[in-house]
Amino acid sequence: STRHFEDGAGLCSPGRWQPESRMRDPIASKLYAAIRDLVMQYGDPCVYMCTWAAGRLKEAPFTNEHLQEGRSRIANIVGSSGLPDIMKIAEGQPFFLRLASELGRVLGDPDWRVLVQGYSNFTDGVSVGYQERLPRTPAVFARKRRWRRYDEDDYILEARQNYRSAREAVAELRVVYDAEVAAGRMIKLPLAEAKRRYGDRLRIAPQGAVGKKNGDKRPIHDGTHGPAVNPNIRIRDQLRYPRGPELRWAVADLARRSGASFGLTADVSKAHRRFKHAARDHGLLGCVLEDEPDTVLINLVGTFGMGSASYWWGREFGFIARCALSVLMDLPLWQLIFADDANWLAKGAEGMRAVAVAVFIMVALGTPISWPKMAGGFSYVWVGVEIDLVNNAVGISQSRADWLIRWIGD
């Protein structure tokens, strides 16, 4: 059987086409030349991207001055330099949404309005979707036809205590939440004030905690059991990400072209926390910790554990990824997006320079890449899959194989 190629950036993404079938317009050509000039000021990307691939980056490789110059060049080329707030970061998030919206509009992206316009937009804050219709975007996503089945008890609103994993990690979670408050992604309110402000839309969700590789704890927000928010969210757009067949196709396509193949991966830091929710829905995103039972912590941004978090992040990051690829178009590379992970597969020096331009555009638009996690080269692992660009092979990674063996043994 056959199915459509998915690059993770939506139905309208040019990354679903063969590189030579992506038609570049004159504006995209001007944008590419302008940004390539900036990335070449650091030397040839074919040289310094090897440092990126080796995982040696500790901080952003681009200076703020170059990024600001890149934003100015983008605004001038698309004819938006005179618009108000075009060079400002959107409040409560890291993205230059007005600039990104104008770039997408000029390049012909059908979803440019959601960044700045409408009832539920990224600038003012998107809807959680509790007991209201989430958008249907047929130009970007297929219709969602299958949903998780919830038990009858999941629709019952009740107060539940935090899970044992969170109760045993109160001190670690307190550090995390204090940092979130300091960053403006959460606020702390007395319980009485939270009830007065949000009324019957106040929901306090039980919290869990999972360990990270570095020993820290990551909070998990249960929007289902107790607050009964997730059962009342109905997502209508179907996100689809690339799988093994897409990766094999991209590797095979590069193998038939002359020259060496090169890959680079990037991870977005705190991806699901990078968009903000509308003020009307903040009360649905509350939680408490045992050491302060009369103080409510309110999330203002996307919250991992809420049913619509992955949808809104996928829609926003998909737009940014399409903008970057629309500038490159027919150059020999593939760009695959899986949630908050990007994978660029390029052929030869020309492809490597195109990857550097794509990364620069994403960063210039505000994408907070986790630089120490950047990796790649000729043999590397991406979302549990090992990619060998020397032998043109794709397979399960050793760490994922070991995990499977342990799981079966347990």
Coordinates of C-alpha atoms in Angstrom, one line a residue:
S1 CA 0.0 0.0 0.0
T2 CA 1.0 3.6 -0.4
R3 CA 0.3 6.8 1.6
H4 CA 1.2 10.4 1.5
F5 CA 4.6 11.7 2.4
E6 CA 4.6 13.6 5.6
D7 CA 7.4 15.9 6.6
G8 CA 5.7 17.0 9.9
A9 CA 5.0 20.6 8.8
G10 CA 1.5 20.2 7.4
L11 CA -0.2 19.4 4.1
C12 CA 0.9 22.7 2.5
S13 CA 4.6 22.2 3.3
P14 CA 7.0 22.3 0.3
G15 CA 9.0 19.6 2.1
R16 CA 6.6 17.0 0.9
W17 CA 7.9 17.4 -2.6
Q18 CA 11.1 16.3 -4.2
P19 CA 13.7 19.2 -4.0
E20 CA 13.7 19.8 -7.8
S21 CA 9.9 20.0 -7.7
R22 CA 9.8 22.9 -5.2
M23 CA 9.4 26.0 -7.2
R24 CA 11.2 29.1 -5.9
D25 CA 9.8 32.5 -6.6
P26 CA 11.9 35.7 -6.9
I27 CA 11.2 36.8 -3.3
A28 CA 12.5 33.5 -1.9
S29 CA 15.6 33.9 -4.0
K30 CA 16.3 37.3 -2.6
L31 CA 15.7 36.1 1.0
Y32 CA 18.1 33.2 0.5
A33 CA 20.8 35.4 -0.9
A34 CA 20.4 37.9 1.9
I35 CA 20.5 35.3 4.7
R36 CA 23.3 33.2 3.1
D37 CA 25.4 36.3 3.1
L38 CA 25.0 36.5 6.9
V39 CA 25.7 32.9 7.6
M40 CA 28.8 33.0 5.4
Q41 CA 30.2 35.8 7.6
Y42 CA 31.0 33.1 10.1
G43 CA 33.0 31.2 7.5
D44 CA 31.9 28.4 5.3
P45 CA 29.0 26.4 6.9
C46 CA 30.6 23.3 5.6
V47 CA 33.3 23.8 8.1
Y48 CA 31.6 25.2 11.2
M49 CA 28.5 23.0 11.0
C50 CA 30.8 20.0 11.7
T51 CA 31.3 21.6 15.1
W52 CA 27.5 21.8 15.5
A53 CA 27.1 18.2 14.5
A54 CA 29.8 17.1 17.0
G55 CA 27.6 18.4 19.8
R56 CA 30.2 21.1 20.9
L57 CA 27.8 24.1 20.9
K58 CA 27.2 25.6 24.4
E59 CA 25.4 28.7 23.2
A60 CA 23.9 30.2 20.1
P61 CA 26.4 30.4 17.2
F62 CA 24.8 33.6 15.9
T63 CA 25.3 37.0 17.5
N64 CA 22.3 39.1 18.4
E65 CA 23.5 41.8 16.0
H66 CA 23.5 39.3 13.1
L67 CA 20.1 38.0 14.1
Q68 CA 18.7 41.5 14.2
E69 CA 20.2 42.3 10.8
G70 CA 18.6 39.1 9.5
R71 CA 15.2 40.2 10.8
S72 CA 15.7 43.6 9.2
R73 CA 16.6 42.1 5.8
I74 CA 13.6 39.8 6.0
A75 CA 11.2 42.7 6.8
N76 CA 12.7 44.9 4.0
I77 CA 12.5 42.2 1.3
V78 CA 8.9 41.2 2.1
G79 CA 8.0 44.9 2.2
S80 CA 6.9 45.0 5.9
S81 CA 9.7 47.1 7.5
G82 CA 7.3 50.0 8.1
L83 CA 4.6 48.0 9.9
P84 CA 4.2 48.7 13.7
D85 CA 5.7 46.2 16.1
I86 CA 7.2 44.2 13.1
M87 CA 10.5 43.8 15.0
K88 CA 9.0 43.2 18.5
I89 CA 8.8 39.8 20.3
A90 CA 5.3 38.8 21.1
E91 CA 4.4 39.3 24.7
G92 CA 4.8 36.2 26.9
Q93 CA 6.6 34.1 24.2
P94 CA 9.9 34.1 22.3
F95 CA 8.7 34.4 18.8
F96 CA 8.6 37.4 16.5
L97 CA 5.1 36.6 15.4
R98 CA 4.3 39.7 13.4
L99 CA 7.4 39.3 11.3
A100 CA 6.8 35.6 10.9
S101 CA 3.2 36.2 9.8
E102 CA 4.3 38.7 7.2
L103 CA 7.0 36.4 5.9
G104 CA 4.6 33.5 5.6
R105 CA 1.9 35.7 3.9
V106 CA 4.3 36.9 1.3
L107 CA 5.7 33.4 0.7
G108 CA 2.1 32.1 0.2
D109 CA 1.6 30.2 3.4
P110 CA -2.2 29.7 4.0
D111 CA -2.0 29.8 7.8
W112 CA -0.3 33.2 8.3
R113 CA -3.4 34.7 10.0
V114 CA -3.4 32.5 13.0
L115 CA -0.3 34.1 14.3
V116 CA -1.8 37.6 14.6
Q117 CA -5.6 37.5 13.9
G118 CA -8.8 35.9 14.9
Y119 CA -10.5 34.7 18.1
S120 CA -7.8 32.3 18.9
N121 CA -4.4 33.5 17.7
F122 CA -0.9 33.1 19.0
T123 CA -0.2 36.8 19.7
D124 CA -3.2 37.2 22.1
G125 CA -3.2 33.6 23.3
V126 CA -4.8 30.5 21.9
S127 CA -7.8 28.6 23.3
V128 CA -7.4 25.5 25.5
G129 CA -10.5 24.2 23.7
Y130 CA -12.6 23.4 26.8
Q131 CA -16.2 22.9 25.7
E132 CA -15.6 25.0 22.6
R133 CA -14.7 24.2 19.0
L134 CA -11.1 24.2 18.1
P135 CA -10.2 25.3 14.6
R136 CA -10.5 23.3 11.5
T137 CA -7.7 24.1 9.1
P138 CA -8.1 22.0 5.9
A139 CA -5.3 23.8 4.0
V140 CA -2.7 22.6 6.6
F141 CA -4.1 19.5 8.3
A142 CA -6.3 16.5 7.4
R143 CA -9.5 16.1 9.3
K144 CA -9.1 14.2 12.6
R145 CA -11.4 11.2 12.7
R146 CA -10.3 9.2 15.7
W147 CA -10.1 10.4 19.3
R148 CA -9.2 8.9 22.6
R149 CA -12.0 7.2 24.4
Y150 CA -12.6 8.5 28.0
D151 CA -14.3 6.6 30.8
E152 CA -17.4 8.1 32.4
D153 CA -15.5 8.8 35.5
D154 CA -13.1 11.1 33.6
Y155 CA -16.0 13.6 33.0
I156 CA -16.5 14.0 36.8
L157 CA -15.1 17.1 38.3
E158 CA -13.5 16.2 41.6
A159 CA -10.5 17.3 43.8
R160 CA -7.6 14.9 43.7
Q161 CA -4.3 15.1 45.4
N162 CA -1.0 15.0 43.5
Y163 CA 0.5 11.7 42.6
R164 CA 3.0 10.0 44.8
S165 CA 5.9 10.9 42.4
A166 CA 5.1 14.6 42.8
R167 CA 4.5 14.4 46.6
E168 CA 8.0 12.8 47.0
A169 CA 9.6 15.5 44.8
V170 CA 8.0 18.7 46.2
A171 CA 11.4 20.4 46.7
E172 CA 12.5 19.7 43.1
L173 CA 9.2 20.7 41.6
R174 CA 9.2 23.9 43.7
V175 CA 12.5 24.9 42.0
V176 CA 11.0 24.2 38.6
Y177 CA 7.8 26.2 39.3
D178 CA 9.7 29.1 40.8
A179 CA 11.7 29.3 37.6
E180 CA 8.5 29.2 35.5
V181 CA 7.1 32.1 37.6
A182 CA 10.3 34.1 37.2
A183 CA 10.1 33.5 33.4
G184 CA 6.5 34.7 33.3
R185 CA 5.1 31.4 32.2
M186 CA 3.2 30.9 35.5
I187 CA 1.7 33.1 38.3
K188 CA 1.1 32.3 41.9
L189 CA -2.3 33.3 43.5
P190 CA -3.9 32.7 46.9
L191 CA -6.6 30.1 46.6
A192 CA -9.3 32.6 47.5
E193 CA -8.1 35.1 44.9
A194 CA -7.9 32.4 42.2
K195 CA -11.5 31.3 43.0
R196 CA -12.7 35.0 42.8
R197 CA -10.8 35.6 39.5
Y198 CA -11.7 32.4 37.6
G199 CA -15.0 31.3 39.3
D200 CA -16.3 28.0 38.0
R201 CA -13.5 27.8 35.4
L202 CA -10.9 27.2 38.0
R203 CA -9.4 23.7 37.7
I204 CA -6.7 22.3 40.0
A205 CA -5.1 19.3 38.3
P206 CA -3.1 16.6 40.1
Q207 CA 0.7 16.7 39.3
G208 CA 3.1 13.9 38.6
A209 CA 6.9 14.0 38.3
V210 CA 9.2 12.1 36.0
G211 CA 13.0 12.0 36.1
K212 CA 15.2 13.5 33.5
K213 CA 18.6 12.3 32.3
N214 CA 20.4 14.9 34.4
G215 CA 18.6 14.0 37.6
D216 CA 16.1 16.8 37.6
K217 CA 12.3 16.3 37.8
R218 CA 9.8 17.2 35.1
P219 CA 6.2 18.0 36.2
I220 CA 3.3 16.2 34.5
H221 CA 0.0 18.0 34.5
D222 CA -3.0 15.6 34.5
G223 CA -5.7 17.5 32.8
T224 CA -8.0 14.4 32.8
H225 CA -8.4 12.8 36.2
G226 CA -10.0 15.4 38.5
P227 CA -10.2 18.6 36.5
A228 CA -12.1 16.9 33.6
V229 CA -10.7 19.3 31.1
N230 CA -9.2 16.9 28.5
P231 CA -12.4 14.9 28.0
N232 CA -14.1 18.1 27.0
I233 CA -11.5 19.1 24.3
R234 CA -12.2 18.0 20.8
I235 CA -9.3 18.6 18.3
R236 CA -10.5 18.7 14.7
D237 CA -7.1 18.9 12.9
Q238 CA -5.0 15.8 12.6
L239 CA -1.2 16.3 13.1
R240 CA 0.9 13.8 11.3
Y241 CA 4.7 13.4 11.7
P242 CA 7.2 11.5 9.5
R243 CA 7.9 7.9 10.3
G244 CA 10.3 5.3 9.0
P245 CA 9.1 5.3 5.4
E246 CA 9.7 9.1 5.0
L247 CA 13.1 8.8 6.5
R248 CA 14.1 5.9 4.3
W249 CA 12.8 7.8 1.2
A250 CA 14.8 10.9 2.1
V251 CA 18.0 8.9 2.7
A252 CA 17.5 7.0 -0.6
D253 CA 16.8 10.2 -2.5
L254 CA 20.1 11.7 -1.3
A255 CA 21.9 8.5 -2.1
R256 CA 21.1 8.8 -5.8
R257 CA 22.6 12.3 -5.9
S258 CA 26.3 12.9 -6.3
G259 CA 28.4 14.0 -3.3
A260 CA 28.4 13.3 0.4
S261 CA 25.2 13.3 2.5
F262 CA 25.1 15.2 5.8
G263 CA 22.6 15.4 8.6
L264 CA 21.8 17.8 11.5
T265 CA 19.3 17.6 14.3
A266 CA 18.0 20.3 16.6
D267 CA 15.7 20.2 19.6
V268 CA 13.5 23.1 20.7
S269 CA 13.9 24.0 24.4
K270 CA 10.6 23.7 26.4
A271 CA 8.7 23.5 23.2
H272 CA 5.2 23.1 24.6
R273 CA 5.8 26.1 26.9
R274 CA 6.5 28.5 24.1
F275 CA 3.0 29.6 23.2
K276 CA 0.6 31.4 25.5
H277 CA -3.0 30.6 26.2
A278 CA -5.8 33.2 26.1
A279 CA -6.5 34.9 29.5
R280 CA -10.0 33.5 29.5
D281 CA -8.6 30.0 29.9
H282 CA -5.9 30.5 32.4
G283 CA -8.1 29.2 35.3
L284 CA -8.3 25.8 33.6
L285 CA -4.5 25.3 34.0
G286 CA -4.1 25.5 37.8
C287 CA -2.2 23.2 40.2
V288 CA -0.9 23.2 43.8
L289 CA 2.0 21.7 45.7
E290 CA 1.7 20.1 49.1
D291 CA 4.0 22.6 50.9
E292 CA 1.6 25.5 49.9
P293 CA -1.9 24.0 49.7
D294 CA -3.6 27.5 49.8
T295 CA -1.5 28.8 46.9
V296 CA -2.5 28.1 43.3
L297 CA 0.0 28.0 40.5
I298 CA -1.6 29.1 37.3
N299 CA -0.1 28.2 33.9
L300 CA -0.2 31.0 31.3
V301 CA 1.3 29.0 28.5
G302 CA 1.0 25.5 26.9
T303 CA 1.1 22.8 29.5
F304 CA 2.3 19.3 28.8
G305 CA -0.6 17.0 29.8
M306 CA -3.3 19.1 28.3
G307 CA -5.0 17.6 25.2
S308 CA -4.5 20.6 23.0
A309 CA -0.8 21.4 23.9
S310 CA 0.7 19.3 21.1
Y311 CA -1.8 20.6 18.6
W312 CA -1.0 24.2 19.1
W313 CA 2.7 23.7 19.3
G314 CA 2.7 21.5 16.1
R315 CA 0.7 24.2 14.3
E316 CA 3.1 27.0 15.4
F317 CA 6.4 25.2 14.8
G318 CA 5.0 23.8 11.5
F319 CA 4.5 27.3 10.3
I320 CA 8.1 28.4 11.3
A321 CA 9.5 25.3 9.6
R322 CA 7.5 26.0 6.4
C323 CA 8.8 29.6 6.3
A324 CA 12.4 28.4 6.6
L325 CA 12.0 25.7 3.9
S326 CA 10.1 28.0 1.5
V327 CA 13.2 30.2 1.3
L328 CA 15.4 27.2 0.4
M329 CA 13.0 25.4 -1.9
D330 CA 14.8 23.5 -4.7
L331 CA 18.2 23.1 -2.9
P332 CA 19.2 19.5 -2.2
L333 CA 17.9 18.8 1.3
W334 CA 15.0 17.3 3.3
Q335 CA 13.6 18.8 6.4
L336 CA 11.7 16.5 8.7
I337 CA 9.8 17.7 11.9
F338 CA 8.8 15.4 14.7
A339 CA 7.1 17.4 17.5
D340 CA 9.9 19.6 18.8
D341 CA 12.7 17.8 16.9
A342 CA 14.0 18.9 13.5
N343 CA 16.1 16.8 11.2
W344 CA 17.9 18.2 8.1
L345 CA 19.3 15.8 5.6
A346 CA 21.4 17.6 3.0
K347 CA 23.6 16.7 0.0
G348 CA 27.0 18.2 -0.6
A349 CA 28.3 21.7 0.2
E350 CA 25.3 23.4 -1.3
G351 CA 22.9 21.4 0.9
M352 CA 24.9 22.1 4.1
R353 CA 24.9 25.9 3.4
A354 CA 21.1 25.6 2.9
V355 CA 20.8 24.0 6.3
A356 CA 22.7 26.8 8.0
V357 CA 20.3 29.3 6.3
A358 CA 17.3 27.3 7.6
V359 CA 18.6 27.2 11.2
F360 CA 19.3 31.0 11.0
I361 CA 15.8 31.8 9.8
M362 CA 14.2 29.7 12.6
V363 CA 16.4 31.3 15.3
A364 CA 15.8 34.8 13.8
L365 CA 12.1 34.3 14.1
G366 CA 12.5 33.4 17.8
T367 CA 12.8 29.6 17.9
P368 CA 14.6 28.7 21.2
I369 CA 16.9 25.9 20.1
S370 CA 18.7 23.8 22.7
W371 CA 22.2 24.2 21.3
P372 CA 24.0 21.7 23.5
K373 CA 21.6 19.0 22.2
M374 CA 22.3 19.7 18.5
A375 CA 23.9 16.7 16.8
G376 CA 24.4 15.1 13.4
G377 CA 27.1 14.3 10.9
F378 CA 27.3 11.2 8.8
S379 CA 25.9 8.7 11.4
Y380 CA 23.6 9.9 14.2
V381 CA 20.4 9.1 16.1
W382 CA 17.1 11.0 15.7
V383 CA 14.0 10.2 17.8
G384 CA 15.2 6.7 18.4
V385 CA 16.2 5.9 14.8
E386 CA 19.9 5.5 13.8
I387 CA 20.7 7.1 10.4
D388 CA 23.9 6.0 8.6
L389 CA 24.5 8.4 5.6
V390 CA 27.7 6.6 4.6
N391 CA 26.0 3.3 3.9
N392 CA 22.6 4.8 3.3
A393 CA 21.0 2.8 6.1
V394 CA 18.2 3.4 8.6
G395 CA 17.4 1.3 11.6
I396 CA 16.6 1.2 15.3
S397 CA 19.2 2.8 17.6
Q398 CA 21.2 0.7 20.0
S399 CA 19.8 2.6 23.0
R400 CA 16.2 2.0 21.8
A401 CA 17.0 -1.7 21.2
D402 CA 18.4 -2.0 24.8
W403 CA 15.3 -0.3 26.1
L404 CA 13.0 -2.7 24.3
I405 CA 15.0 -5.7 25.6
R406 CA 14.8 -4.4 29.2
W407 CA 11.0 -3.8 28.8
I408 CA 10.4 -7.3 27.4
G409 CA 12.5 -8.7 30.3
D410 CA 10.6 -6.8 32.9

